[in-house]
CSV table of C-alpha atoms in Angstrom, one decimal:
chain,number,residue,atom,x,y,z
A,24,UNK,CA,104.6,95.6,85.5
A,25,UNK,CA,105.6,99.6,84.8
A,26,UNK,CA,108.8,99.4,87.4
A,27,UNK,CA,111.2,99.9,85.1
A,28,UNK,CA,109.3,103.3,83.4
A,29,UNK,CA,109.7,105.0,86.4
A,30,UNK,CA,112.8,106.6,88.2
A,31,UNK,CA,113.8,105.2,91.7
A,32,UNK,CA,112.7,108.0,93.8
A,33,UNK,CA,109.0,108.1,91.9
A,34,UNK,CA,108.7,104.5,93.3
A,35,UNK,CA,109.9,105.4,96.6
A,36,UNK,CA,106.6,107.8,96.6
A,37,UNK,CA,104.3,104.9,95.0
A,38,UNK,CA,105.4,102.5,97.9
A,39,UNK,CA,104.8,105.0,100.4
A,40,UNK,CA,101.5,106.1,98.7
A,41,UNK,CA,100.0,102.5,98.6
A,42,UNK,CA,101.1,101.8,102.6
A,43,UNK,CA,99.0,104.8,103.3
A,44,UNK,CA,96.4,104.0,101.1
A,45,UNK,CA,92.4,104.1,102.8
A,46,UNK,CA,89.4,104.5,101.2
A,47,UNK,CA,88.3,107.6,103.2
A,48,UNK,CA,85.5,108.9,101.1
A,49,UNK,CA,86.2,107.8,98.2
A,50,UNK,CA,83.9,104.5,97.3
A,51,UNK,CA,85.4,100.6,97.1
A,52,UNK,CA,85.3,100.9,93.3
A,53,UNK,CA,87.4,104.5,93.0
A,54,UNK,CA,88.8,102.6,96.3
A,55,UNK,CA,90.0,99.7,94.2
A,56,UNK,CA,90.8,101.4,91.4
A,57,UNK,CA,93.8,103.5,93.1
A,58,UNK,CA,94.9,100.7,95.3
A,59,UNK,CA,95.0,98.6,91.3
A,60,UNK,CA,96.8,101.3,89.8
A,61,UNK,CA,100.0,101.8,92.7
A,62,UNK,CA,100.0,97.9,93.0
A,63,UNK,CA,101.0,97.7,88.7
A,64,UNK,CA,103.4,100.4,89.4
A,65,UNK,CA,104.9,99.1,92.1
A,66,UNK,CA,104.8,95.6,92.4
A,67,UNK,CA,106.4,94.4,95.0
A,68,UNK,CA,104.6,96.0,97.8
A,69,UNK,CA,102.5,92.8,97.6
A,70,UNK,CA,104.3,90.2,95.9
A,71,UNK,CA,101.6,87.5,96.6
A,72,UNK,CA,97.3,87.6,96.7
A,73,UNK,CA,97.3,87.3,100.7
A,74,UNK,CA,99.5,90.5,100.7
A,75,UNK,CA,97.3,91.9,98.2
A,76,UNK,CA,94.3,90.9,100.6
A,77,UNK,CA,95.5,92.2,103.5
A,78,UNK,CA,96.6,95.7,102.3
A,79,UNK,CA,93.4,95.9,100.7
A,80,UNK,CA,91.1,95.1,103.9
A,81,UNK,CA,93.5,96.7,106.6
A,82,UNK,CA,92.0,100.5,103.7
A,83,UNK,CA,88.8,99.9,104.0
A,84,UNK,CA,86.9,102.4,106.1
A,85,UNK,CA,85.5,100.7,109.5
A,86,UNK,CA,82.2,99.8,108.8
A,87,UNK,CA,82.8,97.8,105.7
A,88,UNK,CA,86.3,96.7,107.4
A,89,UNK,CA,84.2,95.0,110.0
A,90,UNK,CA,81.6,93.3,107.6
A,91,UNK,CA,84.6,91.8,105.1
A,92,UNK,CA,87.4,91.6,108.3
A,93,UNK,CA,85.3,88.8,109.6
A,94,UNK,CA,85.9,86.6,106.9
A,95,UNK,CA,89.0,85.5,106.1
A,96,UNK,CA,89.1,85.7,102.0
A,97,UNK,CA,91.9,83.9,99.9
A,98,UNK,CA,91.5,85.9,97.0
A,99,UNK,CA,91.5,89.7,96.3
A,100,UNK,CA,88.3,88.9,93.8
A,101,UNK,CA,86.2,88.0,97.2
A,102,UNK,CA,87.1,90.5,99.1
A,103,UNK,CA,86.4,93.4,96.3
A,104,UNK,CA,82.8,91.4,96.2
A,105,UNK,CA,81.7,91.4,99.5
A,106,UNK,CA,83.3,94.9,100.2
A,107,UNK,CA,81.3,95.6,97.1
A,108,UNK,CA,78.4,93.9,98.4
A,109,UNK,CA,78.9,95.7,102.1
A,110,UNK,CA,78.8,99.3,100.3
A,111,UNK,CA,75.9,98.7,99.1
A,112,UNK,CA,74.1,97.1,101.2
A,113,UNK,CA,75.2,100.3,103.5
A,114,UNK,CA,73.8,102.5,101.3
A,115,UNK,CA,70.5,101.2,100.9
A,116,UNK,CA,70.2,100.9,105.0
A,117,UNK,CA,70.9,105.0,104.3
A,118,UNK,CA,68.4,105.9,102.2
A,119,UNK,CA,65.5,103.4,103.7
A,120,UNK,CA,66.3,105.6,107.3
A,121,UNK,CA,66.2,109.2,105.6
A,122,UNK,CA,63.0,108.3,103.8
A,123,UNK,CA,61.5,106.8,106.6
A,124,UNK,CA,62.3,109.9,108.5
A,125,UNK,CA,61.1,111.5,105.6
A,126,UNK,CA,58.1,110.2,105.7
A,127,UNK,CA,57.7,110.6,109.5
A,128,UNK,CA,58.0,114.4,109.8
A,129,UNK,CA,55.5,114.7,106.6
A,130,UNK,CA,53.4,112.8,109.5
A,131,UNK,CA,53.4,115.4,111.2
A,132,UNK,CA,56.1,113.5,113.7
A,133,UNK,CA,59.3,114.6,114.9
A,134,UNK,CA,62.5,112.3,115.1
A,135,UNK,CA,64.1,112.8,118.7
A,136,UNK,CA,66.9,110.2,119.2
A,137,UNK,CA,66.7,107.7,117.1
A,138,UNK,CA,63.4,106.3,116.6
A,139,UNK,CA,60.9,107.7,119.1
A,140,UNK,CA,58.9,110.0,118.2
A,141,UNK,CA,56.6,112.9,119.6
A,142,UNK,CA,54.1,115.2,117.9
A,143,UNK,CA,55.5,118.6,116.5
A,144,UNK,CA,54.1,121.7,118.4
A,145,UNK,CA,51.7,123.2,116.6
A,146,UNK,CA,52.7,126.8,114.7
A,147,UNK,CA,51.9,129.4,116.6
A,148,UNK,CA,50.6,132.4,115.1
A,149,UNK,CA,50.2,136.0,116.2
A,150,UNK,CA,46.4,136.2,117.0
A,151,UNK,CA,46.7,132.4,118.9
A,152,UNK,CA,44.0,130.9,117.0
A,153,UNK,CA,41.5,128.4,118.9
A,154,UNK,CA,42.8,125.5,117.1
A,155,UNK,CA,46.6,126.4,119.0
A,156,UNK,CA,45.0,127.9,122.1
A,157,UNK,CA,43.1,124.2,122.6
A,158,UNK,CA,46.0,122.4,121.8
A,159,UNK,CA,48.1,124.3,124.3
A,160,UNK,CA,45.4,123.4,127.0
A,161,UNK,CA,45.5,120.4,127.1
């Protein structure tokens, strides 16, 4: 599409950038924009749909890659849709875990290694309040 507007050195650089492209810390949507931009600039790197699908999937973060790679999608649109859903599901799961952790902390429980809970140790006071002493004597 835009290949006629770029010098050969720029096209070589873009081809290399495309080959090395990874999602990294970006969202799936941000990764897709960069992927599509580079593909529009140097379309010969992935001429057929299946090549685009494989290149895109290969660059996804491991957690998203595993969930998308398990299916053999034929179109880029299908892969993108699934990757966006997986990313959304992962975000919801993270949010739920964080909410659960905060709720447990608020209720006086400390999270230790996963979901194991232990009562928090009471805060000691200088005078050694009777309540703190009673808890320690148990």
